[in-house]
Amino acid sequence: MTDRSDASSGDKTPHNGQMAPSKKVFVKTYGCQMNVYDSERMVGLLKPLGYAPSDVPDDADLVILNTCHIREKAAEKVYSDLGRIKKHKTKKPDMKVAVAGCVAQAEGAEITARAPVVDMVFGPQAYHKLPEMIARAARDSGEVLETDFTVEEKFDRLAEREVDGYSAFVTVQEGCDKFCTFCVVPYTRGAEVSRSVDAVTAEVRSLASRGLREVTLLGQNVNAWHSPAPAGHIAGHTEGSTFGLGELVRHIAQIDGIDRIRFTTSHPRDMDDGLIAAFGEEEKLMPYLHLPVQAGSDKILKAMNRGHTAETYIRQIEKVRAARPDIAISGDMIVGFPGETAEDFEMTMEIVREVNYASCFSFKYSRRPGTPGATMPLQVPEDEKSDRLARLQALLEEQKQAFNAAQLGRVLPVLFEKEGRNKGQLIGRSPYLQAVHAVATPDMLGQIVPVEIIGCAPNSLEGALAGLKEKTS
Ligand code: 5AD
Ligand code: SF4
């Protein structure tokens, strides 16, 4: 659920050319950070039209389900949520219901056929047309369908979003041309597109002027990002040359007020030396890298069309660690891809042992219609996948806990982002993206403070400000 704008002002006077909020929009976000970002932008886009965000769908004028298609369960969840929304719509017939995101892109008209409660279906490339679609849905009876890919600058046509807190995502790249044989993203999000240096810089500057301290550059294949160097750029570049993600990070790092930079998700194929070097050279780039390998067997990596081997991946991790020895490595793993034997799975366990992840997501292979993997022979039985996943997750959990425990006694700079559950407590993030809670005063919100790590829970660390070392929980 995304609800980040200020719905509580109660001010009915139109100002700045915006309509006072008179309507409610409920947005539910499924899946990845890209969707969270898109939802924020949709809420920002609807605000001038008089829509205030609502936490509940019950009496909303507009309900948007921003969907994820990456695994089968995520798509099925959308249909069961639509069943619940139908009941609300029966009580409030003028409610408009939109299905956005990757399920919309993939299933198109099938959605309205299966769930007639839906008025609008639009893919990730069509968000900026939301006001137009709402007007059309209100005017016409019959559903609106908008799932054609348009590579016109969706990024730049979207309104500036509402943000709160001190850390924000900034989309710099969309889409994917890699066509891993298990994945729907190239079909739902389209080809790789990069946003210009100037557009990214302008957005980051604007966030800095609103007091944000940290940005995470976002893209399905973020390290495939590239764009012409900005006009007048000389240091190390001739004008007209191309910037890669490493240069973008260094460029953004010059913006005052922004002290932490992260990026996600990277692909091993696009991990160039300039970007790796930035981990050692650019202080503002945080020591955390999400670099999925997916599997440890070269046979399976080939069948997945990953374009790298276990060996080349390990060499990259070594290079990254040489540049920044304390870096936290994170990843994604799939077990039970078609053809994966017990021996292949052992190679996945082996690569995990070799990398030693600080955190890692892991999934059972899920057959996505339309992808090459779905029709491959030698599909792995479900119970076998479950057994492998359980073994893998036990190992990953052990590694995560060891990484967290290794922070005990260290003093880490923590960016405090919000109040904690217990009174007098703030919660923030370590450079390695771990949640850290500590007794601290509210004026420390938005500040980066040295915190000694004194405790370690399964999903967070406990810290104490210098000189304040009592336990709080
Ligand atoms: N089955 C299981 N996991 C998948 N992922 C993507 N597609 C599938 C699928 N069909 C996982 C990959 C990817 C992450 C975002 O989701 O590990 O990196
Ligand atoms: Fe999907 Fe592979 Fe592209 Fe990642 S790189 S989005 S897994 S096709």
Short mmCIF file of C-alpha atoms and ligand atoms in Angstrom, two decimals:
data_model
loop_
_atom_site.label_atom_id
_atom_site.label_comp_id
_atom_site.label_asym_id
_atom_site.label_seq_id
_atom_site.Cartn_x
_atom_site.Cartn_y
_atom_site.Cartn_z
CA MET A 1 0.00 0.00 0.00
CA THR A 2 1.40 3.37 -0.94
CA ASP A 3 0.23 6.42 0.93
CA ARG A 4 2.88 9.05 0.99
CA SER A 5 1.20 12.36 0.35
CA ASP A 6 -0.23 14.71 2.89
CA ALA A 7 -3.94 14.01 2.94
CA SER A 8 -4.50 15.66 6.29
CA SER A 9 -4.17 19.35 5.42
CA GLY A 10 -7.94 19.93 5.37
CA ASP A 11 -7.28 23.03 3.28
CA LYS A 12 -10.09 23.37 0.76
CA THR A 13 -8.66 26.47 -0.91
CA PRO A 14 -7.20 25.75 -4.30
CA HIS A 15 -3.62 27.00 -4.51
CA ASN A 16 -0.72 26.55 -6.91
CA GLY A 17 -3.29 25.79 -9.57
CA GLN A 18 -4.20 22.53 -7.81
CA MET A 19 -7.68 21.41 -6.87
CA ALA A 20 -8.34 20.91 -3.17
CA PRO A 21 -8.62 17.18 -2.41
CA SER A 22 -12.23 16.13 -2.88
CA LYS A 23 -11.78 12.58 -4.07
CA LYS A 24 -9.97 9.58 -2.69
CA VAL A 25 -7.59 7.20 -4.38
CA PHE A 26 -6.51 3.88 -2.91
CA VAL A 27 -3.34 2.41 -4.37
CA LYS A 28 -2.17 -1.10 -3.60
CA THR A 29 1.34 -1.94 -4.71
CA TYR A 30 2.54 -5.46 -5.39
CA GLY A 31 6.08 -6.59 -6.14
CA CYS A 32 9.25 -4.69 -6.75
CA GLN A 33 10.64 -1.27 -5.83
CA MET A 34 9.97 -0.13 -9.36
CA ASN A 35 6.27 -0.56 -8.67
CA VAL A 36 6.54 1.31 -5.35
CA TYR A 37 8.13 4.17 -7.26
CA ASP A 38 5.50 4.08 -10.03
CA SER A 39 2.74 4.13 -7.40
CA GLU A 40 4.26 7.22 -5.77
CA ARG A 41 4.38 8.92 -9.14
CA MET A 42 0.74 8.02 -9.83
CA VAL A 43 -0.34 9.51 -6.51
CA GLY A 44 1.68 12.65 -7.39
CA LEU A 45 0.01 12.80 -10.80
CA LEU A 46 -3.49 12.50 -9.34
CA LYS A 47 -3.04 15.14 -6.65
CA PRO A 48 -3.58 18.14 -8.95
CA LEU A 49 -6.80 16.43 -10.09
CA GLY A 50 -8.15 16.59 -6.55
CA TYR A 51 -7.35 13.04 -5.43
CA ALA A 52 -6.04 12.49 -1.91
CA PRO A 53 -4.60 9.09 -1.00
CA SER A 54 -6.64 6.79 1.19
CA ASP A 55 -5.48 3.84 3.32
CA VAL A 56 -8.57 1.77 2.57
CA PRO A 57 -10.44 0.90 -0.61
CA ASP A 58 -13.93 0.99 1.00
CA ASP A 59 -15.12 4.41 -0.13
CA ALA A 60 -12.38 5.34 -2.60
CA ASP A 61 -13.39 7.04 -5.86
CA LEU A 62 -10.51 5.37 -7.61
CA VAL A 63 -8.83 2.07 -6.73
CA ILE A 64 -5.54 1.25 -8.42
CA LEU A 65 -3.92 -2.15 -8.11
CA ASN A 66 -0.33 -1.74 -9.29
CA THR A 67 0.50 -5.32 -10.07
CA CYS A 68 3.46 -7.66 -10.37
CA HIS A 69 3.65 -10.62 -12.75
CA ILE A 70 7.00 -12.07 -11.84
CA ARG A 71 5.65 -15.18 -10.15
CA GLU A 72 2.28 -16.85 -10.56
CA LYS A 73 1.13 -16.26 -6.99
CA ALA A 74 1.50 -12.49 -7.35
CA ALA A 75 -0.91 -12.45 -10.31
CA GLU A 76 -3.47 -14.71 -8.59
CA LYS A 77 -3.45 -12.39 -5.56
CA VAL A 78 -4.66 -9.57 -7.82
CA TYR A 79 -7.74 -11.54 -8.82
CA SER A 80 -8.60 -12.40 -5.23
CA ASP A 81 -8.19 -8.71 -4.25
CA LEU A 82 -10.48 -7.74 -7.15
CA GLY A 83 -13.10 -10.05 -5.67
CA ARG A 84 -13.00 -8.03 -2.44
CA ILE A 85 -13.05 -4.72 -4.29
CA LYS A 86 -16.17 -5.79 -6.16
CA LYS A 87 -18.04 -5.77 -2.82
CA HIS A 88 -16.97 -2.15 -2.18
CA LYS A 89 -17.98 -1.15 -5.68
CA THR A 90 -21.45 -2.63 -5.15
CA LYS A 91 -21.88 -0.14 -2.29
CA LYS A 92 -20.26 2.72 -4.23
CA PRO A 93 -21.16 2.19 -7.91
CA ASP A 94 -19.29 5.22 -9.25
CA MET A 95 -16.00 3.80 -7.95
CA LYS A 96 -13.47 3.35 -10.79
CA VAL A 97 -11.16 0.36 -10.62
CA ALA A 98 -7.81 0.26 -12.43
CA VAL A 99 -5.36 -2.58 -12.83
CA ALA A 100 -1.91 -1.19 -13.60
CA GLY A 101 1.58 -2.66 -13.86
CA CYS A 102 2.92 -5.89 -15.22
CA VAL A 103 -0.14 -8.15 -14.86
CA ALA A 104 -2.03 -5.50 -16.83
CA GLN A 105 0.66 -5.46 -19.49
CA ALA A 106 0.79 -9.24 -19.76
CA GLU A 107 -2.90 -10.11 -19.57
CA GLY A 108 -4.53 -7.03 -21.10
CA ALA A 109 -8.18 -7.60 -22.00
CA GLU A 110 -8.23 -10.95 -20.22
CA ILE A 111 -8.43 -9.02 -16.96
CA THR A 112 -11.72 -7.31 -17.75
CA ALA A 113 -13.05 -10.58 -19.14
CA ARG A 114 -12.24 -12.38 -15.90
CA ALA A 115 -13.04 -9.47 -13.57
CA PRO A 116 -15.68 -7.18 -15.10
CA VAL A 117 -15.39 -4.90 -12.04
CA VAL A 118 -12.27 -3.45 -13.71
CA ASP A 119 -12.70 -0.17 -15.64
CA MET A 120 -9.12 0.49 -16.72
CA VAL A 121 -6.16 -1.70 -17.59
CA PHE A 122 -2.82 -0.10 -18.30
CA GLY A 123 0.78 -1.20 -18.46
CA PRO A 124 3.84 0.40 -16.87
CA GLN A 125 4.49 2.58 -19.92
CA ALA A 126 1.12 4.30 -19.74
CA TYR A 127 0.97 5.78 -16.22
CA HIS A 128 1.46 9.30 -17.42
CA LYS A 129 -1.81 9.05 -19.34
CA LEU A 130 -3.73 8.30 -16.16
CA PRO A 131 -5.65 11.62 -16.04
CA GLU A 132 -6.74 11.13 -19.65
CA MET A 133 -7.79 7.53 -18.94
CA ILE A 134 -9.81 8.54 -15.88
CA ALA A 135 -11.63 11.14 -17.96
CA ARG A 136 -12.32 8.54 -20.64
CA ALA A 137 -13.53 5.96 -18.13
CA ALA A 138 -15.86 8.53 -16.59
CA ARG A 139 -17.21 9.62 -19.96
CA ASP A 140 -17.63 6.30 -21.69
CA SER A 141 -19.09 3.13 -20.49
CA GLY A 142 -16.89 0.14 -21.25
CA GLU A 143 -13.38 -0.43 -20.13
CA VAL A 144 -10.21 1.40 -21.15
CA LEU A 145 -7.25 -0.65 -22.28
CA GLU A 146 -3.78 0.87 -22.57
CA THR A 147 -1.05 -1.72 -22.82
CA ASP A 148 0.86 -0.77 -25.97
CA PHE A 149 4.51 -0.05 -25.39
CA THR A 150 5.33 3.59 -25.92
CA VAL A 151 8.91 4.52 -25.33
CA GLU A 152 7.97 8.21 -25.32
CA GLU A 153 9.47 9.78 -22.26
CA LYS A 154 7.20 8.39 -19.59
CA PHE A 155 9.74 9.41 -16.96
CA ASP A 156 9.61 13.06 -17.84
CA ARG A 157 5.88 13.32 -18.35
CA LEU A 158 5.15 12.07 -14.89
CA ALA A 159 4.50 14.61 -12.19
CA GLU A 160 6.94 15.03 -9.38
CA ARG A 161 5.98 12.64 -6.65
CA GLU A 162 5.35 13.18 -3.01
CA VAL A 163 8.10 11.90 -0.76
CA ASP A 164 8.47 11.81 2.94
CA GLY A 165 11.39 10.64 5.03
CA TYR A 166 14.99 11.03 4.03
CA SER A 167 15.56 8.38 1.44
CA ALA A 168 13.93 8.00 -1.99
CA PHE A 169 14.06 5.87 -5.10
CA VAL A 170 14.80 7.55 -8.41
CA THR A 171 14.13 5.55 -11.55
CA VAL A 172 17.00 5.99 -14.00
CA GLN A 173 16.40 3.01 -16.27
CA GLU A 174 13.42 0.91 -17.27
CA GLY A 175 12.94 -2.32 -19.10
CA CYS A 176 15.17 -5.23 -19.96
CA ASP A 177 16.66 -6.70 -23.13
CA LYS A 178 18.29 -9.70 -21.45
CA PHE A 179 15.47 -12.22 -21.94
CA CYS A 180 16.37 -14.64 -19.18
CA THR A 181 14.25 -17.64 -20.12
CA PHE A 182 12.34 -17.67 -16.81
CA CYS A 183 11.40 -13.99 -16.71
CA VAL A 184 8.41 -11.93 -17.87
CA VAL A 185 10.02 -8.52 -17.40
CA PRO A 186 11.22 -8.03 -21.01
CA TYR A 187 7.64 -8.71 -22.15
CA THR A 188 5.91 -6.56 -19.54
CA ARG A 189 8.34 -3.68 -19.18
CA GLY A 190 9.71 -3.56 -22.71
CA ALA A 191 13.17 -2.69 -23.99
CA GLU A 192 15.89 -1.01 -21.95
CA VAL A 193 15.52 2.77 -21.82
CA SER A 194 17.78 5.15 -19.89
CA ARG A 195 16.80 8.51 -18.51
CA SER A 196 19.07 11.48 -19.33
CA VAL A 197 21.75 12.70 -16.92
CA ASP A 198 20.06 16.10 -16.73
CA ALA A 199 16.65 14.64 -15.86
CA VAL A 200 18.12 12.41 -13.14
CA THR A 201 20.22 15.24 -11.75
CA ALA A 202 17.24 17.59 -11.67
CA GLU A 203 15.17 15.05 -9.74
CA VAL A 204 17.96 14.34 -7.25
CA ARG A 205 18.56 18.08 -6.73
CA SER A 206 14.88 18.58 -6.09
CA LEU A 207 14.92 15.74 -3.53
CA ALA A 208 18.00 17.26 -1.86
CA SER A 209 16.25 20.63 -1.63
CA ARG A 210 13.42 18.88 0.22
CA GLY A 211 15.85 17.54 2.83
CA LEU A 212 16.45 14.03 1.50
CA ARG A 213 19.84 12.54 2.32
CA GLU A 214 19.83 9.29 0.37
CA VAL A 215 18.85 8.20 -3.14
CA THR A 216 18.62 4.73 -4.60
CA LEU A 217 18.94 4.74 -8.38
CA LEU A 218 16.46 2.24 -9.68
CA GLY A 219 16.22 0.13 -12.81
CA GLN A 220 15.38 -3.44 -13.82
CA ASN A 221 18.89 -3.49 -15.20
CA VAL A 222 20.25 -0.41 -13.53
CA ASN A 223 23.86 -0.96 -14.50
CA ALA A 224 22.86 -1.09 -18.17
CA TRP A 225 22.07 2.60 -17.73
CA HIS A 226 23.99 4.82 -20.15
CA SER A 227 23.39 8.24 -21.57
CA PRO A 228 25.30 11.02 -23.36
CA ALA A 229 27.53 12.97 -20.96
CA PRO A 230 25.97 16.30 -20.02
CA ALA A 231 26.99 19.32 -22.11
CA GLY A 232 30.17 20.97 -20.85
CA HIS A 233 31.36 17.91 -18.93
CA ILE A 234 35.14 17.65 -19.19
CA ALA A 235 36.70 15.83 -16.23
CA GLY A 236 37.87 12.56 -17.68
CA HIS A 237 35.49 12.83 -20.60
CA THR A 238 35.35 14.57 -23.89
CA GLU A 239 32.07 16.26 -24.64
CA GLY A 240 29.66 14.00 -26.43
CA SER A 241 31.00 10.83 -24.78
CA THR A 242 28.77 8.44 -22.94
CA PHE A 243 28.19 8.20 -19.21
CA GLY A 244 27.79 4.80 -17.59
CA LEU A 245 26.29 4.21 -14.16
CA GLY A 246 29.68 4.75 -12.45
CA GLU A 247 29.89 8.25 -13.94
CA LEU A 248 26.27 8.94 -13.03
CA VAL A 249 26.97 7.99 -9.42
CA ARG A 250 30.02 10.30 -9.32
CA HIS A 251 27.98 13.09 -10.92
CA ILE A 252 25.10 12.78 -8.44
CA ALA A 253 27.62 12.62 -5.59
CA GLN A 254 28.44 16.27 -6.26
CA ILE A 255 24.97 17.35 -5.19
CA ASP A 256 25.10 18.94 -1.74
CA GLY A 257 22.76 17.42 0.78
CA ILE A 258 22.80 13.94 -0.78
CA ASP A 259 25.21 11.87 1.31
CA ARG A 260 24.26 8.34 0.39
CA ILE A 261 23.84 6.77 -3.01
CA ARG A 262 22.73 3.23 -3.78
CA PHE A 263 21.56 1.49 -6.94
CA THR A 264 19.56 -1.64 -7.70
CA THR A 265 19.19 -4.12 -9.50
CA SER A 266 22.41 -4.92 -11.36
CA HIS A 267 23.14 -7.63 -13.91
CA PRO A 268 26.54 -9.38 -13.97
CA ARG A 269 26.77 -8.79 -17.74
CA ASP A 270 26.78 -5.00 -17.28
CA MET A 271 29.10 -4.72 -14.27
CA ASP A 272 31.93 -2.63 -15.77
CA ASP A 273 35.23 -1.67 -14.16
CA GLY A 274 34.27 2.02 -13.83
CA LEU A 275 31.31 1.09 -11.70
CA ILE A 276 33.33 -1.36 -9.61
CA ALA A 277 36.02 1.31 -9.04
CA ALA A 278 33.37 3.75 -7.82
CA PHE A 279 32.79 1.49 -4.79
CA GLY A 280 36.38 2.13 -3.71
CA GLU A 281 36.56 5.78 -4.69
CA GLU A 282 33.23 7.45 -4.12
CA GLU A 283 32.55 7.82 -0.42
CA LYS A 284 28.86 8.52 -0.92
CA LEU A 285 28.33 5.21 -2.74
CA MET A 286 27.20 2.82 -0.02
CA PRO A 287 28.94 -0.57 0.36
CA TYR A 288 26.01 -2.70 -0.74
CA LEU A 289 25.58 -4.44 -4.09
CA HIS A 290 22.58 -6.44 -5.25
CA LEU A 291 23.99 -8.65 -8.01
CA PRO A 292 21.79 -11.69 -8.72
CA VAL A 293 23.44 -14.85 -10.05
CA GLN A 294 20.26 -17.04 -10.03
CA ALA A 295 22.06 -20.41 -10.09
CA GLY A 296 25.47 -22.00 -9.63
CA SER A 297 25.54 -24.54 -12.46
CA ASP A 298 26.84 -23.34 -15.83
CA LYS A 299 24.45 -25.70 -17.60
CA ILE A 300 21.49 -24.06 -15.85
CA LEU A 301 22.88 -20.53 -16.32
CA LYS A 302 23.11 -21.28 -20.03
CA ALA A 303 19.56 -22.63 -20.16
CA MET A 304 18.48 -19.48 -18.31
CA ASN A 305 20.21 -17.37 -21.02
CA ARG A 306 22.04 -15.41 -18.34
CA GLY A 307 25.11 -14.66 -20.46
CA HIS A 308 27.59 -15.33 -17.66
CA THR A 309 29.09 -18.33 -15.92
CA ALA A 310 29.55 -19.11 -12.24
CA GLU A 311 33.25 -18.41 -12.68
CA THR A 312 32.82 -14.95 -14.28
CA TYR A 313 30.38 -14.03 -11.52
CA ILE A 314 32.83 -15.05 -8.79
CA ARG A 315 35.61 -13.05 -10.51
CA GLN A 316 33.35 -9.98 -10.44
CA ILE A 317 32.60 -10.41 -6.76
CA GLU A 318 36.34 -10.66 -6.11
CA LYS A 319 36.95 -7.43 -8.01
CA VAL A 320 34.17 -5.64 -6.13
CA ARG A 321 35.59 -6.87 -2.82
CA ALA A 322 39.08 -5.74 -3.83
CA ALA A 323 37.66 -2.26 -4.45
CA ARG A 324 35.59 -2.21 -1.24
CA PRO A 325 36.53 -5.07 1.13
CA ASP A 326 33.62 -4.59 3.55
CA ILE A 327 30.91 -4.55 0.84
CA ALA A 328 27.65 -6.39 1.57
CA ILE A 329 26.75 -8.63 -1.35
CA SER A 330 23.13 -9.44 -2.01
CA GLY A 331 21.51 -11.54 -4.71
CA ASP A 332 18.59 -13.54 -6.09
CA MET A 333 18.48 -17.33 -6.54
CA ILE A 334 16.06 -19.62 -8.33
CA VAL A 335 15.80 -23.31 -7.50
CA GLY A 336 14.16 -25.94 -9.68
CA PHE A 337 14.63 -24.35 -13.09
CA PRO A 338 13.78 -26.97 -15.78
CA GLY A 339 16.58 -29.52 -16.07
CA GLU A 340 18.10 -28.69 -12.67
CA THR A 341 19.42 -31.98 -11.26
CA ALA A 342 20.43 -32.63 -7.65
CA GLU A 343 24.00 -32.09 -8.79
CA ASP A 344 23.20 -28.74 -10.41
CA PHE A 345 21.48 -27.66 -7.21
CA GLU A 346 24.61 -28.55 -5.21
CA MET A 347 26.47 -26.08 -7.43
CA THR A 348 23.99 -23.39 -6.37
CA MET A 349 24.75 -24.23 -2.72
CA GLU A 350 28.45 -24.10 -3.57
CA ILE A 351 28.36 -20.66 -5.20
CA VAL A 352 26.39 -19.34 -2.23
CA ARG A 353 29.10 -20.68 0.12
CA GLU A 354 31.76 -19.10 -2.02
CA VAL A 355 30.13 -15.66 -2.23
CA ASN A 356 28.91 -15.55 1.37
CA TYR A 357 25.89 -13.27 0.99
CA ALA A 358 24.88 -10.56 3.45
CA SER A 359 21.32 -11.06 2.23
CA CYS A 360 19.77 -12.93 -0.66
CA PHE A 361 16.28 -13.54 -2.04
CA SER A 362 15.47 -17.05 -3.17
CA PHE A 363 12.55 -18.46 -5.12
CA LYS A 364 11.14 -21.67 -6.46
CA TYR A 365 11.03 -21.54 -10.25
CA SER A 366 7.55 -20.49 -11.37
CA ARG A 367 6.41 -21.21 -14.95
CA ARG A 368 5.44 -17.93 -16.59
CA PRO A 369 3.30 -18.37 -19.72
CA GLY A 370 4.97 -16.97 -22.83
CA THR A 371 8.52 -17.38 -21.50
CA PRO A 372 10.80 -20.08 -23.00
CA GLY A 373 11.24 -21.78 -19.61
CA ALA A 374 7.54 -22.57 -19.37
CA THR A 375 7.68 -25.09 -22.21
CA MET A 376 11.11 -26.56 -21.49
CA PRO A 377 11.27 -30.30 -20.83
CA LEU A 378 12.37 -31.74 -17.46
CA GLN A 379 10.28 -29.48 -15.23
CA VAL A 380 11.22 -30.14 -11.61
CA PRO A 381 8.45 -31.53 -9.35
CA GLU A 382 7.07 -29.07 -6.79
CA ASP A 383 8.08 -31.07 -3.72
CA GLU A 384 11.66 -31.31 -4.99
CA LYS A 385 11.71 -27.53 -5.49
CA SER A 386 10.40 -27.04 -1.95
CA ASP A 387 13.11 -29.27 -0.47
CA ARG A 388 15.85 -27.47 -2.37
CA LEU A 389 14.49 -24.06 -1.41
CA ALA A 390 14.38 -25.01 2.27
CA ARG A 391 18.03 -26.12 2.20
CA LEU A 392 19.13 -23.02 0.32
CA GLN A 393 17.21 -20.68 2.61
CA ALA A 394 18.71 -22.26 5.72
CA LEU A 395 22.19 -21.57 4.35
CA LEU A 396 21.32 -18.01 3.30
CA GLU A 397 19.80 -17.29 6.71
CA GLU A 398 22.97 -18.54 8.41
CA GLN A 399 25.07 -16.23 6.24
CA LYS A 400 22.82 -13.26 6.89
CA GLN A 401 22.95 -13.77 10.66
CA ALA A 402 26.74 -14.13 10.53
CA PHE A 403 27.01 -10.89 8.56
CA ASN A 404 24.81 -9.09 11.09
CA ALA A 405 26.67 -10.55 14.06
CA ALA A 406 29.96 -9.37 12.56
CA GLN A 407 28.79 -5.79 13.11
CA LEU A 408 28.61 -6.23 16.91
CA GLY A 409 30.93 -3.75 18.62
CA ARG A 410 31.47 -1.71 15.45
CA VAL A 411 30.46 1.95 15.21
CA LEU A 412 28.42 2.46 12.04
CA PRO A 413 27.04 5.67 10.55
CA VAL A 414 23.26 5.31 10.69
CA LEU A 415 20.81 7.50 8.76
CA PHE A 416 17.83 7.84 11.10
CA GLU A 417 14.65 7.73 9.04
CA LYS A 418 11.67 7.30 11.35
CA GLU A 419 10.50 6.78 14.91
CA GLY A 420 10.69 3.26 16.27
CA ARG A 421 7.97 1.16 17.85
CA ASN A 422 9.24 1.89 21.35
CA LYS A 423 9.10 5.42 22.73
CA GLY A 424 12.34 7.36 22.42
CA GLN A 425 13.64 5.04 19.73
CA LEU A 426 14.59 5.89 16.15
CA ILE A 427 15.09 3.50 13.26
CA GLY A 428 17.60 3.98 10.51
CA ARG A 429 19.83 2.11 8.10
CA SER A 430 23.48 1.16 8.29
CA PRO A 431 25.65 1.57 5.16
CA TYR A 432 24.96 -2.14 4.53
CA LEU A 433 21.20 -1.52 4.44
CA GLN A 434 20.57 -3.21 7.80
CA ALA A 435 17.77 -1.74 9.94
CA VAL A 436 19.25 -0.29 13.13
CA HIS A 437 17.23 0.93 16.10
CA ALA A 438 18.61 3.03 18.91
CA VAL A 439 17.52 5.41 21.66
CA ALA A 440 17.86 8.84 20.08
CA THR A 441 16.13 12.21 20.11
CA PRO A 442 13.68 13.19 17.34
CA ASP A 443 15.98 15.99 16.17
CA MET A 444 18.31 13.26 14.92
CA LEU A 445 15.79 12.24 12.26
CA GLY A 446 17.38 12.84 8.87
CA GLN A 447 20.86 12.86 10.36
CA ILE A 448 23.70 10.41 9.86
CA VAL A 449 24.91 9.55 13.35
CA PRO A 450 27.70 7.24 14.61
CA VAL A 451 26.03 4.33 16.38
CA GLU A 452 27.69 1.47 18.22
CA ILE A 453 26.10 -1.89 17.42
CA ILE A 454 25.28 -3.61 20.72
CA GLY A 455 22.68 -6.22 19.77
CA CYS A 456 21.60 -8.37 16.92
CA ALA A 457 18.02 -9.59 16.25
CA PRO A 458 16.98 -11.72 13.23
CA ASN A 459 15.94 -8.72 11.13
CA SER A 460 17.54 -5.71 12.76
CA LEU A 461 20.47 -4.47 14.76
CA GLU A 462 20.36 -2.69 18.07
CA GLY A 463 22.59 0.32 18.48
CA ALA A 464 23.56 2.92 21.03
CA LEU A 465 24.76 6.47 20.47
CA ALA A 466 28.24 7.09 21.82
CA GLY A 467 28.06 7.25 25.63
CA LEU A 468 24.54 5.75 25.78
CA LYS A 469 25.13 2.05 25.86
CA GLU A 470 22.09 0.63 27.69
CA LYS A 471 19.99 -2.04 26.04
CA THR A 472 16.51 -0.92 24.98
CA SER A 473 14.82 -4.22 24.34
N1 5AD B 1 10.32 -17.95 -11.16
C1 5AD B 1 10.98 -17.73 -10.01
N2 5AD B 1 11.66 -16.61 -9.74
C2 5AD B 1 11.67 -15.66 -10.68
N3 5AD B 1 12.26 -14.46 -10.71
C3 5AD B 1 11.95 -13.86 -11.89
N4 5AD B 1 11.18 -14.67 -12.63
C4 5AD B 1 11.00 -15.80 -11.91
C5 5AD B 1 10.30 -17.01 -12.15
N5 5AD B 1 9.65 -17.23 -13.28
C6 5AD B 1 13.11 -13.95 -9.64
C7 5AD B 1 14.56 -13.77 -10.12
C8 5AD B 1 14.69 -12.28 -10.23
C9 5AD B 1 13.76 -11.81 -9.14
C10 5AD B 1 13.31 -10.41 -9.23
O1 5AD B 1 12.65 -12.69 -9.23
O2 5AD B 1 15.43 -14.29 -9.15
O3 5AD B 1 16.02 -11.82 -10.06
FE1 SF4 B 2 14.31 -10.60 -15.90
FE2 SF4 B 2 16.74 -11.42 -16.57
FE3 SF4 B 2 15.90 -8.98 -17.26
FE4 SF4 B 2 16.42 -9.52 -14.68
S1 SF4 B 2 17.90 -9.53 -16.38
S2 SF4 B 2 14.63 -8.41 -15.49
S3 SF4 B 2 15.77 -11.62 -14.53
S4 SF4 B 2 15.06 -10.91 -18.01
#
